[in-house]
Structure formats: structure tokens, C-alpha cells
Amino acid sequence: MRGVNTERAQQGVSSGVGAVVGRVAVPAGVLAAVGGAFTYVAAVDPNEPGHYPVCPLLRLTGVYCPGCGGLRSAYAFVHGDWPAALGANALAVAGFVAFAVVWTVWVVRAVRGRPMRIELGPVQLWSLGLLLLVFTVVRNLPFGGWLRP
């Protein structure tokens, strides 16, 4: 009986409900962790002082880092206040949306038995770093006040 189901075995894809549940376990765990973090931020308002630590870069230098305002942005995002979320940290909102898209693609591919591969080359990584740098510099310049939290 050699050669029976060899195509399926070569692909490394097993069928059945148990196999699908196994493939979706990791994305489900990631969603649970992120959901738990967002639930905590939704319950504990970062706009009230004393609940979260202050950004060390902002405290020591007065310079806003790319993450400054991220918790306030997440709080507003969870509560449906999109303008406030964008005002607190527009880059964080873009990250929340990007995470949702990548996670959805990950789950769909897992259900279909296809591996999820994100291969970022040097160009993409340097571009992402440049975006963070430009965002940080612009939000700290006088004309970039609209990007400050």
C-alpha cells in the first residue's frame, strides 16, 4: 500500500476537526493574550495618573518616543473613540489594524492547513525603522504637535 495518500502526507497536512483545532490553537492563544491586555487597558484608564508607569524617555528627556500615548490610544480604540485613539498615537492605531489583518490571515491559513510565513527582507525592515524614526522626529518638532499624545 505504498504511495497511498502520499500527496497529503508530503504536504504535512492532516485533516479532521482535531487537526484544525490543533492548527488554530496558537493563533487562539495569541488572540487571548492580546484580548486580555486590551481588556485590562479598557478597564484601567491610562488617562488617570498612577495606574501605569511614565515613559522613561519622556520623563528623562522630554522627548516623545514612538510608543508614547499607546495605552491612551488602546483605551480610546477599545471604547470606540477613533479620533481620540488617532490623536493619542496614530502609529499605534495602524499597528492595531495591522495586527487584526495579519491575525485573520493567520487563522484562515491555519484552518486551510497552510503555514503562515511573513518574510520581511532588509528593505521592509529598514522601511519600518525609517517610519518609526520619522514618526518620532516629526512628533517632537514644533509643527508635529498634532502627532503628540
XYZ file of C-alpha atoms in Angstrom:
149
model
C 0.000 0.000 0.000
C 2.884 2.295 -0.639
C 2.015 5.593 -2.221
C -1.475 5.866 -0.724
C -2.195 9.401 0.449
C 1.373 10.423 -0.293
C 0.363 13.815 -1.623
C -1.389 14.706 1.634
C 1.463 13.316 3.730
C 4.079 15.181 1.719
C 2.260 18.446 2.337
C 2.229 17.733 6.068
C -1.483 18.493 6.251
C -3.715 16.343 8.383
C -7.459 16.569 8.080
C -10.203 16.351 10.641
C -11.593 18.550 13.346
C -8.845 17.689 15.813
C -6.164 18.703 13.349
C -7.883 22.028 12.639
C -8.232 22.730 16.356
C -4.545 21.958 16.808
C -3.543 24.299 13.986
C -5.705 27.131 15.356
C -4.502 26.720 18.964
C -1.533 29.089 18.681
C -3.432 31.913 16.923
C -6.196 31.494 19.520
C -3.638 31.774 22.329
C -2.166 34.925 20.795
C -5.649 36.418 20.478
C -6.407 35.531 24.103
C -3.230 37.267 25.290
C -3.834 40.388 23.200
C -7.517 40.395 24.168
C -6.566 40.148 27.831
C -4.185 43.093 27.511
C -6.819 45.194 25.744
C -9.411 44.194 28.353
C -7.109 45.341 31.153
C -6.388 48.657 29.425
C -10.118 49.118 28.781
C -10.842 48.591 32.485
C -7.976 50.659 33.930
C -7.976 54.129 32.380
C -4.445 55.255 31.429
C -5.639 58.874 31.466
C -5.809 58.738 35.263
C -2.352 59.163 36.826
C -0.822 56.422 38.924
C -2.097 53.345 37.082
C 0.772 52.905 34.621
C 4.450 53.886 34.698
C 5.542 57.041 32.917
C 7.634 56.632 29.753
C 11.267 56.793 30.937
C 12.416 58.598 27.767
C 9.736 61.266 28.194
C 10.484 61.640 31.899
C 14.262 61.938 31.450
C 14.488 63.918 28.205
C 11.043 65.367 27.444
C 11.128 63.574 24.051
C 8.110 61.554 22.944
C 9.052 58.029 21.859
C 7.064 56.209 19.139
C 5.097 54.382 21.844
C 4.110 57.426 23.907
C 0.325 57.630 24.007
C -0.055 53.981 23.001
C -2.006 52.990 26.115
C -4.306 56.011 25.793
C -4.726 55.114 22.144
C -5.631 51.499 23.019
C -8.093 52.726 25.664
C -9.827 55.043 23.201
C -9.726 52.376 20.465
C -11.442 49.788 22.687
C -14.083 52.325 23.699
C -14.767 53.260 20.060
C -13.397 56.803 20.240
C -11.460 56.692 16.954
C -10.459 60.393 16.829
C -9.042 60.213 20.358
C -7.222 56.970 19.520
C -5.635 58.547 16.431
C -4.793 61.679 18.402
C -3.060 59.734 21.167
C -0.888 57.643 18.826
C -1.778 57.256 15.153
C 1.011 54.733 14.608
C -0.395 52.513 17.372
C -3.823 52.536 15.705
C -2.179 51.473 12.450
C -0.478 48.692 14.420
C -3.785 47.539 15.938
C -5.372 47.343 12.488
C -2.315 45.616 11.003
C -2.391 43.053 13.815
C -6.080 42.336 13.156
C -5.425 41.803 9.439
C -2.354 39.598 9.965
C -4.117 37.575 12.670
C -7.140 36.991 10.425
C -4.935 35.826 7.552
C -3.060 33.584 10.014
C -6.273 31.906 11.187
C -7.603 31.408 7.660
C -4.314 29.861 6.569
C -4.203 27.664 9.693
C -7.707 26.351 9.056
C -6.749 25.550 5.470
C -3.571 23.812 6.634
C -1.172 26.296 5.111
C 1.753 27.688 7.093
C 1.858 31.388 7.911
C 5.102 32.946 6.784
C 5.937 36.583 6.979
C 9.303 37.104 5.396
C 10.498 40.642 5.794
C 13.595 41.450 3.834
C 16.113 44.176 4.565
C 14.144 46.739 2.545
C 10.963 46.184 4.559
C 12.800 46.197 7.888
C 14.729 49.371 7.061
C 11.496 50.991 5.842
C 9.747 50.126 9.100
C 12.667 51.531 11.094
C 12.658 54.688 8.989
C 8.906 55.082 9.527
C 9.385 54.836 13.308
C 12.258 57.307 13.187
C 10.378 59.840 11.057
C 7.269 59.487 13.243
C 9.361 60.079 16.367
C 11.196 63.086 14.955
C 8.102 64.744 13.473
C 6.031 64.361 16.626
C 8.781 66.122 18.604
C 9.144 69.092 16.238
C 7.051 72.246 16.653
C 4.974 71.605 13.506
C 4.308 67.981 14.549
C 2.236 68.884 17.577
C -0.780 67.137 16.078
C 1.060 63.798 16.483
C 1.742 64.271 20.202
C -0.346 62.429 22.783
